[in-house]
Coordinates of C-alpha atoms in Angstrom, one line a residue:
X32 CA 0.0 0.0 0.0
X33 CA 1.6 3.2 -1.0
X34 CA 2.0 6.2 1.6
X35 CA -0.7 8.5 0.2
X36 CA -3.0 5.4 0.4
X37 CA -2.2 4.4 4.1
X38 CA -2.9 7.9 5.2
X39 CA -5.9 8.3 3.7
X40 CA -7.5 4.8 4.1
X41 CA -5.8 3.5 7.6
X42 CA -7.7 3.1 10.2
X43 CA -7.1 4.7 13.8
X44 CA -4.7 3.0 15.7
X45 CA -4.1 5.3 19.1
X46 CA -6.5 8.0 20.0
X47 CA -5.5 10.5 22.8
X48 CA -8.2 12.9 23.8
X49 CA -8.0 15.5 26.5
X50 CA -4.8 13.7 28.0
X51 CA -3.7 15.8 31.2
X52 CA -0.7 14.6 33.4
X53 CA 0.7 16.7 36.4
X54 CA 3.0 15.7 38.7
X55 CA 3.0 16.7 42.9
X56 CA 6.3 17.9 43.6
X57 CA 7.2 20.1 47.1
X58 CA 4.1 20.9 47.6
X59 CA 3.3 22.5 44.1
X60 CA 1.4 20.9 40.9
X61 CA 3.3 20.9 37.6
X62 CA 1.4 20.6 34.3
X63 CA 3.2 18.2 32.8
X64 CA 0.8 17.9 29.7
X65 CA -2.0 19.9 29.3
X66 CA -5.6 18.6 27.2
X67 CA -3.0 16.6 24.2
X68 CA -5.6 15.2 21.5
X69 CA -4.0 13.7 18.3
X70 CA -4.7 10.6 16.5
X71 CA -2.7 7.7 14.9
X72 CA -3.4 5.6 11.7
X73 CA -2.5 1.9 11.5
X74 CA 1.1 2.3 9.4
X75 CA 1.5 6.2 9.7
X76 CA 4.5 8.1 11.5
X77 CA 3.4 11.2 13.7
X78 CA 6.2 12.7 15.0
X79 CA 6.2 15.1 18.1
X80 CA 8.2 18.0 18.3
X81 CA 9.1 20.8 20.8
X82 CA 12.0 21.8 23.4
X83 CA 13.6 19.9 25.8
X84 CA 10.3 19.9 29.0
X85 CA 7.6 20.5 26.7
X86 CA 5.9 17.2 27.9
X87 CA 7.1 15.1 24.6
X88 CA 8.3 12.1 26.3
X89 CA 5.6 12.3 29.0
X90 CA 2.9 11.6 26.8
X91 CA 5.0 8.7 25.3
X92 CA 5.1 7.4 28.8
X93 CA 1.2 8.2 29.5
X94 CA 0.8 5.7 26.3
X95 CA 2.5 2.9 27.4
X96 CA 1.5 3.2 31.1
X97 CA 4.8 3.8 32.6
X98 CA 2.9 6.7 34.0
X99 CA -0.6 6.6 35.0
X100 CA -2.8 9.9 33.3
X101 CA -4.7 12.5 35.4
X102 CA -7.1 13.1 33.2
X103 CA -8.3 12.3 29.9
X104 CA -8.8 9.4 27.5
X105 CA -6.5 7.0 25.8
X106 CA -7.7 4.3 23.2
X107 CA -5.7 1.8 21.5
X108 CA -6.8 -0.5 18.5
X109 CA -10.4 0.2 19.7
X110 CA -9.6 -0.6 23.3
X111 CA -10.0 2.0 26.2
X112 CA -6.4 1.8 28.7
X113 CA -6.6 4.2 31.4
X114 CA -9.5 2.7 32.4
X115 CA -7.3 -0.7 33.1
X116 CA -6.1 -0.8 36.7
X117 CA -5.3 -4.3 36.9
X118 CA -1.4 -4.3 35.6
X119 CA -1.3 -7.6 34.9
X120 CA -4.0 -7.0 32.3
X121 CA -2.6 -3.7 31.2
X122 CA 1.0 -5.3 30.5
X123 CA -0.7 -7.9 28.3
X124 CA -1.7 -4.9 26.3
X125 CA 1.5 -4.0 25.8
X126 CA 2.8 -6.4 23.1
X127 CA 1.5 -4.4 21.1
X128 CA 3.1 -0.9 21.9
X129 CA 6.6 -1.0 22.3
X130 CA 9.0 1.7 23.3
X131 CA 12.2 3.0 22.3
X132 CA 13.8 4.6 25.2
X133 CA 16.4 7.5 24.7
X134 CA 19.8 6.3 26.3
X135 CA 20.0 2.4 24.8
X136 CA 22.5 1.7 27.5
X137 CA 20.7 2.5 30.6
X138 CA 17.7 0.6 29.2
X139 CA 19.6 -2.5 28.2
X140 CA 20.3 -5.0 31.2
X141 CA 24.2 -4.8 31.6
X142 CA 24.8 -8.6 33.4
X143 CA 22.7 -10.1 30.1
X144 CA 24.1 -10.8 26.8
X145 CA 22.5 -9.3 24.1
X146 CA 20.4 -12.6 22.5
X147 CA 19.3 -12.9 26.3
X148 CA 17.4 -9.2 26.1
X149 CA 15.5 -10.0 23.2
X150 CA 14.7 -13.5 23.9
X151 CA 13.1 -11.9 26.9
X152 CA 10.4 -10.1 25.9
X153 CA 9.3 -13.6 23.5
X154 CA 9.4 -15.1 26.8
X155 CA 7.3 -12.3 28.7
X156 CA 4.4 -12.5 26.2
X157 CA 4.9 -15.7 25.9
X158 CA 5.8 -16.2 22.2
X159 CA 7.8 -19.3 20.4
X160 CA 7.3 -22.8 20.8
X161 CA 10.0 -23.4 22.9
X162 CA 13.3 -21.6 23.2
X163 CA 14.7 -23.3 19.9
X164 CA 12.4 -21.3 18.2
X165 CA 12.8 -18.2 20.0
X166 CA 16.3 -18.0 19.5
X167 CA 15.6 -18.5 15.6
X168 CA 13.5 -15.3 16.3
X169 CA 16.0 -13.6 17.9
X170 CA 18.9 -14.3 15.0
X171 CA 16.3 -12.9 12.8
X172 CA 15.5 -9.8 14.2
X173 CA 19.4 -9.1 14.9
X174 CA 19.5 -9.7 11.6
X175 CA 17.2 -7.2 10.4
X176 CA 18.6 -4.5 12.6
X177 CA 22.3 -5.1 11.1
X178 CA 23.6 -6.7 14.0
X179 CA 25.8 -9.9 13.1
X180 CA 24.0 -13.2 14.7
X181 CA 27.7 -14.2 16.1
X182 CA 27.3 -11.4 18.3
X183 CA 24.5 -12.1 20.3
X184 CA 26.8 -13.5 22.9
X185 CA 28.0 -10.1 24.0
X186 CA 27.0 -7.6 26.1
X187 CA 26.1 -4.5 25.8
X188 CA 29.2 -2.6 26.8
X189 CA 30.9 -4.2 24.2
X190 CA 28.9 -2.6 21.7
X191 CA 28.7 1.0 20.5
X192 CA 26.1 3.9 20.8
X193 CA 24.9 3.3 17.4
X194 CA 25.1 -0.6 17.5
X195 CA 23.1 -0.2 21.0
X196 CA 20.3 1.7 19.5
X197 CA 19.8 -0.8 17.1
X198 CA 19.6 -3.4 20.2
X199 CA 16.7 -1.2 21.4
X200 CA 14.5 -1.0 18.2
X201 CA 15.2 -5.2 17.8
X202 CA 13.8 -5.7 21.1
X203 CA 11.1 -3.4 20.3
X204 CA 10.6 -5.5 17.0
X205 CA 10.5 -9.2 18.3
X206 CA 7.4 -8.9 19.4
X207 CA 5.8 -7.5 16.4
X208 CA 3.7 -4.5 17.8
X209 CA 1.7 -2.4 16.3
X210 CA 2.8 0.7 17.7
X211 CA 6.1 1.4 18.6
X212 CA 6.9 5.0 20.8
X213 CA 10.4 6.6 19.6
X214 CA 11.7 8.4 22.0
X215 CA 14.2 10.7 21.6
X216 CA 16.0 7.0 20.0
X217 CA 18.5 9.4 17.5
X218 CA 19.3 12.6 20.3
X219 CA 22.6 10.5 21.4
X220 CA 23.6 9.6 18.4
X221 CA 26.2 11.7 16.1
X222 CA 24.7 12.8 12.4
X223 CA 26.0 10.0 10.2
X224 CA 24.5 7.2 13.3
X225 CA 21.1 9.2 13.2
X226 CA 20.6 8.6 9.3
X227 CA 21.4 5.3 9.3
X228 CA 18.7 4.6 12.1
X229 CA 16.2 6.6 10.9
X230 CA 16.3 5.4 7.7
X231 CA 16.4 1.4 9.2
X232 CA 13.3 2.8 11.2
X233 CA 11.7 4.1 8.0
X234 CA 12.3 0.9 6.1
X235 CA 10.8 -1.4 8.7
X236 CA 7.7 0.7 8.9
X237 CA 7.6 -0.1 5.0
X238 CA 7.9 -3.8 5.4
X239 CA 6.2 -4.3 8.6
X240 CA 3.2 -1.9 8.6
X241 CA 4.0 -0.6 11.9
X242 CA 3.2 2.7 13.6
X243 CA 5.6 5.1 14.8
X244 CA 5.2 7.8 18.0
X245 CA 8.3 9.8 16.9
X246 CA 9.2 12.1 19.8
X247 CA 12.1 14.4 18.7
X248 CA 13.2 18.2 19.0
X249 CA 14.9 17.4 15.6
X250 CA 13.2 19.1 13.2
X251 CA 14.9 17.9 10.2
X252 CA 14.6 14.4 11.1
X253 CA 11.0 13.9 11.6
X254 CA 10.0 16.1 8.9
X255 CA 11.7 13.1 6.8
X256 CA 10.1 10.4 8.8
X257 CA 6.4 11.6 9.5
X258 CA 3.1 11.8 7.8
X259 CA 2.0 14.3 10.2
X260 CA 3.9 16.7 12.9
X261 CA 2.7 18.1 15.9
X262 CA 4.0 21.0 17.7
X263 CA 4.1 21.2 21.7
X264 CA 5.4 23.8 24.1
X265 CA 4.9 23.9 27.7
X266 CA 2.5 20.8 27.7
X267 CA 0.2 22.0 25.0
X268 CA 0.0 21.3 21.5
X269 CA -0.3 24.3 19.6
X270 CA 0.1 23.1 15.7
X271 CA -0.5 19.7 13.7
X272 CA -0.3 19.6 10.1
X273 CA 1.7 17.5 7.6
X274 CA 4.9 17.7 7.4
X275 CA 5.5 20.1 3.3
X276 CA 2.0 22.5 4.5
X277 CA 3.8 22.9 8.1
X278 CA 6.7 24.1 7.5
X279 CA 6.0 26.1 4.2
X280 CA 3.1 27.8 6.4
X281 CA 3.2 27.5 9.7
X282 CA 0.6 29.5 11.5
X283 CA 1.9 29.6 15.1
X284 CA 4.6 32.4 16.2
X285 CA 6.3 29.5 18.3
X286 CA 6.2 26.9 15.4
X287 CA 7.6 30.3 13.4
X288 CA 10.5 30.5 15.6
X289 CA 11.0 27.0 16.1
X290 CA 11.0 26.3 12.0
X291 CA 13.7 29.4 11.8
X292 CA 15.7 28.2 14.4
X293 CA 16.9 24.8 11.5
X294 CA 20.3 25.6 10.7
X295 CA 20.3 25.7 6.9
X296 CA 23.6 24.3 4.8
X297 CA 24.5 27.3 3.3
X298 CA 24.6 30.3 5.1
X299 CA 24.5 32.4 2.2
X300 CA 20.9 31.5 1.9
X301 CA 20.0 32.0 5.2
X302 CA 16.5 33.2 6.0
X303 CA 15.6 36.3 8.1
X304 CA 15.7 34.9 11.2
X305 CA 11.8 36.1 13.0
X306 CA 11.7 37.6 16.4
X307 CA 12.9 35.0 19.2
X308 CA 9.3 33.7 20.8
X309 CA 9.1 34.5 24.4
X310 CA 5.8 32.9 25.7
X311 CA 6.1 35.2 29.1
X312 CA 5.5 38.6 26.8
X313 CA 3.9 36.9 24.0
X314 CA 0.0 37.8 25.1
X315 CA -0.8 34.2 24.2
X316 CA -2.7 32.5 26.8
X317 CA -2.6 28.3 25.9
X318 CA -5.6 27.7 28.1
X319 CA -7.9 30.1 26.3
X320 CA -6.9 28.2 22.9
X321 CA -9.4 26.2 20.9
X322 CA -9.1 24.1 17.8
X323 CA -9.3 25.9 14.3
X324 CA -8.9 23.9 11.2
X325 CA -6.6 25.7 8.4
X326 CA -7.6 22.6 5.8
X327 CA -8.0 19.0 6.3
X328 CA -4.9 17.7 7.2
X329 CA -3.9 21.3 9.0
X330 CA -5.1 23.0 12.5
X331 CA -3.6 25.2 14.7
X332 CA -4.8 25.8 18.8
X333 CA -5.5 29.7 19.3
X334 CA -8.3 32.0 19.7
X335 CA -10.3 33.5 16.6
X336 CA -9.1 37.1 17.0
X337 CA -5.0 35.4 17.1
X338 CA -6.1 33.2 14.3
X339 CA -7.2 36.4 12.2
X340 CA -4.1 38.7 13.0
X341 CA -1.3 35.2 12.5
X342 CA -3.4 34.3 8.9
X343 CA -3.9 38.0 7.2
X344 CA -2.3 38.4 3.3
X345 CA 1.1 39.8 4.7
X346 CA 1.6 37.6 7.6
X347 CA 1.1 35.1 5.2
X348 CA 3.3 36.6 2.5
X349 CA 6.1 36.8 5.1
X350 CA 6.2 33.6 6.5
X351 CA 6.2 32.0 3.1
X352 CA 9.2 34.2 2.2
X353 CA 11.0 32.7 5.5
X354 CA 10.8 29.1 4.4
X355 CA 11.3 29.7 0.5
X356 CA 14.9 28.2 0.4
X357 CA 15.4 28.2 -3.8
X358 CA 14.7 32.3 -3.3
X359 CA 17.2 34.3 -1.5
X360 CA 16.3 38.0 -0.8
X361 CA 18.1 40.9 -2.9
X362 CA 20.4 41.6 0.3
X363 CA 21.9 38.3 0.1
X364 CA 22.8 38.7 -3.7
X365 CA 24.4 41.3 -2.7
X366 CA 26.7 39.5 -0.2
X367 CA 30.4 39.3 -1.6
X368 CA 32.9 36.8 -1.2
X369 CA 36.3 37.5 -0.8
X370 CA 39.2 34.6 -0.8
X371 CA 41.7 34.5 1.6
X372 CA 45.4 35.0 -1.0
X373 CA 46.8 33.4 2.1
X374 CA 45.2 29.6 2.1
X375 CA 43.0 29.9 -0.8
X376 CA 39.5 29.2 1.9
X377 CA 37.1 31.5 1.2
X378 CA 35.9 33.9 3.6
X379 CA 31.9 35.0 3.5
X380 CA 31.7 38.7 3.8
X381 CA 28.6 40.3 4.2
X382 CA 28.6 43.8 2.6
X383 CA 25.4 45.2 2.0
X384 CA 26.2 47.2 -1.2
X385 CA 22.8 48.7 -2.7
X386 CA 23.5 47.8 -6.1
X387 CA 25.4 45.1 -7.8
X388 CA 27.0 47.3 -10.0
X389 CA 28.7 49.7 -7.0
X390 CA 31.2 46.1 -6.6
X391 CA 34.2 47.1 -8.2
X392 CA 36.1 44.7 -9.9
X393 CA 39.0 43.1 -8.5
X394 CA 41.1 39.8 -9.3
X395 CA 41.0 39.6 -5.3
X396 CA 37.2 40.0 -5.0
X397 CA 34.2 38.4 -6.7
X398 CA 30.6 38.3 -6.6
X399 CA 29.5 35.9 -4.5
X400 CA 25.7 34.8 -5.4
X401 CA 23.2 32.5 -3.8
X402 CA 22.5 30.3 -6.9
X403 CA 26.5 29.8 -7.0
X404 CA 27.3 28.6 -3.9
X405 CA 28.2 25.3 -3.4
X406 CA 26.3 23.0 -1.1
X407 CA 29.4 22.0 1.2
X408 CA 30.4 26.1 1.6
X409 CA 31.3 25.4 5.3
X410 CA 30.6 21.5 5.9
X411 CA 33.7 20.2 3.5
X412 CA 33.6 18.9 -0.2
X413 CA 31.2 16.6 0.1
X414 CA 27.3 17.5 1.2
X415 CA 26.2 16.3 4.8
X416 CA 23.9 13.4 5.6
X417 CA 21.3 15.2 6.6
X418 CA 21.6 17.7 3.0
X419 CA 21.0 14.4 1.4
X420 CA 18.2 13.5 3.7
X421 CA 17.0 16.7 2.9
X422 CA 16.6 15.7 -1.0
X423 CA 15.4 13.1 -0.5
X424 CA 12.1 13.8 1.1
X425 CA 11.6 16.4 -1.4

């Protein structure tokens, strides 16, 4: 079944509606998560988004019931779970989520070899004939995560950060769930470890069919991985759209600041950078926000008289100028370039000269222009991972 198809005819998988969490600490309530409603199709990727202590991982946690919800509803494959208070009966639930924790190595068992890990959670639900067959299962899924089969006799220190990730996401995968919560799996991990996982993780949600909570502050990441993005800050989420209409028009002033805030390749091309978002003199009030739908697939949490001033014709015409990459602005044509006669590098220096033709011309000095820079200006000779990732998803 091809993308477009899955997200239009999949059914919903996990349903979250009104989900609160708060958490009693010295005597004072935080707001962990405030009112969170999103959905997930069977074989789509939403990806959550926002700054370290927006709530992203505690709603991953709410899911899987490694914390228990104040408030609100979850439903999974049709089935209500924070109504379950019998843990034994909410764990046999669980086969069919499965979670992806940030740090592999605190969440591996250090005194058990790596085949003994996986093996587990076949025994735990209760899968395989016998444990012939469950090691067959776990040679398998090792190798399906790129892991040789001869080392499943190791342990995890004797494995890398990249190598342990891929651990994680097998034991998440023995099981075959349904559902499996990313969380954070790629923040660890340097750029060229992070493509490679992701693009394992998007690969096995090709094959397998399997639904993907991916919780990231990485913007670049799970605008390549998701079907839909949504936005959170301080326990709310403000903006959900798919991933091309988000961040060509994003509607929010903190999605806005967030989307300017990806470092672009070149910095010749550069956007404006918008006015740094500071919720504390912003006016905004979260709580007073309701649901407004933009289009079908695009909605934005606000009140009608913000929704009016953030969507007028200019507001509009500027933030699609901020996220128009192909089209740099008349100032940064005018930027010149100047190389170094000492090593040959070149040096970027930003001279805002009026008029192209008030450059004079000099055998040391050449017009530097936005459609001639090359891609690797500052990374090396060769583009970055994450340039290619770029390309691809477009």
């Amino acid at each position: 079944m091809s993308e477009e198809r899955r997200k239009k005819d999949g059914s919903v998988l996990l349903s979250v509606d009104d989900l609160c969490m708060y958490f009693d600490a010295k005597g004072r309530r935080v707001k962990a998560s405030e009112h969170i409603t999103f959905q997930i199709r069977a074989g789509e990727t939403y990806g959550l988004v926002g700054e370290s202590g927006s709530g992203k991982s505690t709603i991953g946690k709410c899911i899987i019931g490694l914390n228990r919800a104040t408030s609100g509803s979850i439903t999974f494959n049709g089935e209500e779970l924070t109504g379950i208070k019998n843990r034994r009966e909410y764990n046999a639930k669980m086969k069919d989520i499965q979670m992806i924790f940030q740090d592999p190595m605190s969440s591996l068992n250090p005194k058990h070899t790596v085949g003994e890990i996986i093996r587990e959670a076949l025994v735990i639900q209760k899968l395989g004939k016998n444990r012939e067959e469950q090691e067959e299962i776990v040679a398998e899924i090792l190798k399906k995560v790129g892991i040789p089969v001869e080392y499943r006799n190791r342990y995890p220190k004797d494995f890398s950060g990249g190598q342990r990730q891929r651990i994680g996401i097998a034991r998440a995968l023995v099981v075959n769930p349904k559902l499996i919560i990313a969380d954070e799996c790629i923040a660890a991990l340097d750029a060229s470890v992070q493509a490679q996982i992701v693009n394992m993780l998007r690969n096995i949600k090709e094959e397998t069919g399997t639904s993907f909570l991916f919780i990231s502050h990485d913007l670049t990441m799970v605008r390549y991985l998701s079907d839909r993005i949504g936005v959170l800050h301080l326990g709310y989420l403000l903006e959900e759209g798919e991933p091309e209409e988000l961040f060509t028009n994003p509607v929010h002033p903190y999605t806005r600041s967030l989307l300017a805030a990806i470092p672009r390749m070149n910095p010749v091309i550069q956007p404006d950078r918008v006015d740094p978002y500071d919720y504390g003199t912003s006016g905004i009030d979260y709580a007073l926000g309701t649901w407004h739908l933009l289009s079908d697939t695009h909605r934005v949490r606000c009140t009608d008289a913000e929704l009016s001033l953030w969507t007028d014709g200019d507001a509009s015409a500027t933030k699609q100028a901020l996220y128009d990459e192909d089209e740099p602005s008349d100032n940064e044509k005018n930027f010149v370039y100047e190389k170094n006669a000492n090593n040959g590098e070149g040096i970027d220096k930003r001279e805002d000269t009026g008029n192209d033709d008030d450059i004079d011309e000099d055998p040391e000095e050449e017009e530097f222009r936005a459609e001639d820079a090359p891609e690797s200006h500052i990374a090396g000779n060769k583009p970055s991972v994450l340039t290619r990732l770029r390309k691809e998803r477009t």
